[in-house]
Amino acid sequence: MPAAKFTTVDEYINAFSGIQKKRLEEMRKIVKQAAPKNATEVISYNMPAIKTSAVLVYYAGYAKHIGFYPTGSPIKVFADRLLDYKTSKGAVQFPLEQHLPRVLIKEMVGFRAKATKEKATLTKTGDGKK
């Protein structure tokens, strides 16, 4: 990953080249298509992210994979469909030499968007914890 401090997603993606840049552009497109219309792109923890009332997912480029960070809950919910990938508590590694699993990524973003919206609604109504 480049060592620079990024301020925009374009800046981040343009710091890469070749297959890394291509996969990051694909990931960006997939995430943006799956996110709610009110979602915005941001740089958080020096990585591209998409957010509504909270960050839905992050992603990042590495030498051999694209890191996808949907937080812990989707990793558990979609565990049976992530068996072909290296995962951790809140991350998935998609190898650069493989096409990104578009449908799976979109479903995980959608899951996060729904959970984030529900949490925000509960917080506003006073039923949720802050």
PDB file of N, CA and C in Angstrom, residues 50-86:
ATOM      1  N   ILE A  50     -17.232   3.879   2.295  1.00  0.00           N
ATOM      2  CA  ILE A  50     -18.505   4.473   1.908  1.00  0.00           C
ATOM      3  C   ILE A  50     -19.363   4.538   3.158  1.00  0.00           C
ATOM      4  N   LYS A  51     -20.022   5.686   3.329  1.00  0.00           N
ATOM      5  CA  LYS A  51     -20.766   5.863   4.577  1.00  0.00           C
ATOM      6  C   LYS A  51     -22.124   6.498   4.358  1.00  0.00           C
ATOM      7  N   THR A  52     -22.994   6.228   5.311  1.00  0.00           N
ATOM      8  CA  THR A  52     -24.278   6.911   5.442  1.00  0.00           C
ATOM      9  C   THR A  52     -24.170   7.623   6.791  1.00  0.00           C
ATOM     10  N   SER A  53     -24.930   7.183   7.784  1.00  0.00           N
ATOM     11  CA  SER A  53     -24.774   7.764   9.120  1.00  0.00           C
ATOM     12  C   SER A  53     -23.513   7.232   9.789  1.00  0.00           C
ATOM     13  N   ALA A  54     -22.989   6.135   9.271  1.00  0.00           N
ATOM     14  CA  ALA A  54     -21.740   5.534   9.740  1.00  0.00           C
ATOM     15  C   ALA A  54     -21.081   4.864   8.536  1.00  0.00           C
ATOM     16  N   VAL A  55     -19.810   4.522   8.666  1.00  0.00           N
ATOM     17  CA  VAL A  55     -19.128   3.827   7.573  1.00  0.00           C
ATOM     18  C   VAL A  55     -19.755   2.450   7.395  1.00  0.00           C
ATOM     19  N   LEU A  56     -20.087   2.126   6.150  1.00  0.00           N
ATOM     20  CA  LEU A  56     -20.651   0.811   5.834  1.00  0.00           C
ATOM     21  C   LEU A  56     -19.537  -0.203   5.623  1.00  0.00           C
ATOM     22  N   VAL A  57     -18.608   0.126   4.730  1.00  0.00           N
ATOM     23  CA  VAL A  57     -17.479  -0.761   4.434  1.00  0.00           C
ATOM     24  C   VAL A  57     -16.264   0.069   4.054  1.00  0.00           C
ATOM     25  N   TYR A  58     -15.108  -0.550   4.229  1.00  0.00           N
ATOM     26  CA  TYR A  58     -13.829   0.004   3.791  1.00  0.00           C
ATOM     27  C   TYR A  58     -13.247  -0.995   2.796  1.00  0.00           C
ATOM     28  N   TYR A  59     -12.300  -0.532   1.976  1.00  0.00           N
ATOM     29  CA  TYR A  59     -11.545  -1.457   1.131  1.00  0.00           C
ATOM     30  C   TYR A  59     -10.162  -0.864   0.886  1.00  0.00           C
ATOM     31  N   ALA A  60      -9.209  -1.726   0.526  1.00  0.00           N
ATOM     32  CA  ALA A  60      -7.835  -1.261   0.355  1.00  0.00           C
ATOM     33  C   ALA A  60      -7.070  -2.202  -0.571  1.00  0.00           C
ATOM     34  N   GLY A  61      -6.062  -1.644  -1.220  1.00  0.00           N
ATOM     35  CA  GLY A  61      -5.226  -2.423  -2.118  1.00  0.00           C
ATOM     36  C   GLY A  61      -3.951  -2.888  -1.451  1.00  0.00           C
ATOM     37  N   TYR A  62      -3.574  -4.115  -1.753  1.00  0.00           N
ATOM     38  CA  TYR A  62      -2.335  -4.703  -1.234  1.00  0.00           C
ATOM     39  C   TYR A  62      -1.616  -5.425  -2.363  1.00  0.00           C
ATOM     40  N   ALA A  63      -0.436  -5.921  -2.105  1.00  0.00           N
ATOM     41  CA  ALA A  63       0.389  -6.544  -3.136  1.00  0.00           C
ATOM     42  C   ALA A  63      -0.297  -7.733  -3.809  1.00  0.00           C
ATOM     43  N   LYS A  64      -1.023  -8.540  -3.046  1.00  0.00           N
ATOM     44  CA  LYS A  64      -1.604  -9.755  -3.611  1.00  0.00           C
ATOM     45  C   LYS A  64      -3.121  -9.856  -3.482  1.00  0.00           C
ATOM     46  N   HIS A  65      -3.740  -8.866  -2.851  1.00  0.00           N
ATOM     47  CA  HIS A  65      -5.191  -8.949  -2.658  1.00  0.00           C
ATOM     48  C   HIS A  65      -5.814  -7.569  -2.478  1.00  0.00           C
ATOM     49  N   ILE A  66      -7.138  -7.555  -2.536  1.00  0.00           N
ATOM     50  CA  ILE A  66      -7.918  -6.378  -2.157  1.00  0.00           C
ATOM     51  C   ILE A  66      -8.518  -6.719  -0.799  1.00  0.00           C
ATOM     52  N   GLY A  67      -8.270  -5.872   0.180  1.00  0.00           N
ATOM     53  CA  GLY A  67      -8.858  -6.059   1.496  1.00  0.00           C
ATOM     54  C   GLY A  67     -10.237  -5.419   1.511  1.00  0.00           C
ATOM     55  N   PHE A  68     -11.203  -6.141   2.032  1.00  0.00           N
ATOM     56  CA  PHE A  68     -12.575  -5.657   2.130  1.00  0.00           C
ATOM     57  C   PHE A  68     -12.970  -5.750   3.594  1.00  0.00           C
ATOM     58  N   TYR A  69     -13.410  -4.638   4.159  1.00  0.00           N
ATOM     59  CA  TYR A  69     -13.659  -4.547   5.593  1.00  0.00           C
ATOM     60  C   TYR A  69     -15.121  -4.153   5.860  1.00  0.00           C
ATOM     61  N   PRO A  70     -16.010  -5.145   5.927  1.00  0.00           N
ATOM     62  CA  PRO A  70     -17.422  -4.857   6.163  1.00  0.00           C
ATOM     63  C   PRO A  70     -17.809  -4.895   7.647  1.00  0.00           C
ATOM     64  N   THR A  71     -16.848  -5.006   8.525  1.00  0.00           N
ATOM     65  CA  THR A  71     -17.003  -5.210   9.974  1.00  0.00           C
ATOM     66  C   THR A  71     -17.343  -6.673  10.264  1.00  0.00           C
ATOM     67  N   GLY A  72     -17.454  -7.014  11.524  1.00  0.00           N
ATOM     68  CA  GLY A  72     -17.576  -8.406  11.926  1.00  0.00           C
ATOM     69  C   GLY A  72     -18.877  -9.114  11.592  1.00  0.00           C
ATOM     70  N   SER A  73     -19.993  -8.440  11.738  1.00  0.00           N
ATOM     71  CA  SER A  73     -21.284  -9.094  11.562  1.00  0.00           C
ATOM     72  C   SER A  73     -21.475  -9.734  10.178  1.00  0.00           C
ATOM     73  N   PRO A  74     -21.194  -9.032   9.071  1.00  0.00           N
ATOM     74  CA  PRO A  74     -21.352  -9.675   7.758  1.00  0.00           C
ATOM     75  C   PRO A  74     -20.395 -10.858   7.556  1.00  0.00           C
ATOM     76  N   ILE A  75     -19.241 -10.817   8.179  1.00  0.00           N
ATOM     77  CA  ILE A  75     -18.298 -11.932   8.054  1.00  0.00           C
ATOM     78  C   ILE A  75     -18.953 -13.195   8.630  1.00  0.00           C
ATOM     79  N   LYS A  76     -19.659 -13.040   9.734  1.00  0.00           N
ATOM     80  CA  LYS A  76     -20.362 -14.181  10.346  1.00  0.00           C
ATOM     81  C   LYS A  76     -21.563 -14.602   9.501  1.00  0.00           C
ATOM     82  N   VAL A  77     -22.379 -13.630   9.107  1.00  0.00           N
ATOM     83  CA  VAL A  77     -23.613 -13.922   8.362  1.00  0.00           C
ATOM     84  C   VAL A  77     -23.324 -14.594   7.023  1.00  0.00           C
ATOM     85  N   PHE A  78     -22.265 -14.173   6.339  1.00  0.00           N
ATOM     86  CA  PHE A  78     -21.940 -14.703   5.015  1.00  0.00           C
ATOM     87  C   PHE A  78     -20.801 -15.724   5.055  1.00  0.00           C
ATOM     88  N   ALA A  79     -20.505 -16.264   6.213  1.00  0.00           N
ATOM     89  CA  ALA A  79     -19.355 -17.173   6.397  1.00  0.00           C
ATOM     90  C   ALA A  79     -19.354 -18.339   5.414  1.00  0.00           C
ATOM     91  N   ASP A  80     -20.519 -18.918   5.177  1.00  0.00           N
ATOM     92  CA  ASP A  80     -20.586 -20.069   4.275  1.00  0.00           C
ATOM     93  C   ASP A  80     -20.237 -19.709   2.831  1.00  0.00           C
ATOM     94  N   ARG A  81     -20.365 -18.440   2.480  1.00  0.00           N
ATOM     95  CA  ARG A  81     -20.033 -17.997   1.117  1.00  0.00           C
ATOM     96  C   ARG A  81     -18.638 -17.388   1.032  1.00  0.00           C
ATOM     97  N   LEU A  82     -17.947 -17.329   2.153  1.00  0.00           N
ATOM     98  CA  LEU A  82     -16.599 -16.765   2.195  1.00  0.00           C
ATOM     99  C   LEU A  82     -15.530 -17.842   2.368  1.00  0.00           C
ATOM    100  N   LEU A  83     -15.913 -19.094   2.281  1.00  0.00           N
ATOM    101  CA  LEU A  83     -14.988 -20.196   2.528  1.00  0.00           C
ATOM    102  C   LEU A  83     -13.786 -20.211   1.586  1.00  0.00           C
ATOM    103  N   ASP A  84     -13.939 -19.669   0.393  1.00  0.00           N
ATOM    104  CA  ASP A  84     -12.843 -19.665  -0.586  1.00  0.00           C
ATOM    105  C   ASP A  84     -11.866 -18.509  -0.389  1.00  0.00           C
ATOM    106  N   TYR A  85     -12.112 -17.681   0.621  1.00  0.00           N
ATOM    107  CA  TYR A  85     -11.288 -16.494   0.841  1.00  0.00           C
ATOM    108  C   TYR A  85     -10.695 -16.503   2.241  1.00  0.00           C
ATOM    109  N   LYS A  86      -9.563 -15.831   2.370  1.00  0.00           N
ATOM    110  CA  LYS A  86      -8.974 -15.655   3.692  1.00  0.00           C
ATOM    111  C   LYS A  86      -9.790 -14.574   4.410  1.00  0.00           C
TER     112      LYS A  86
END
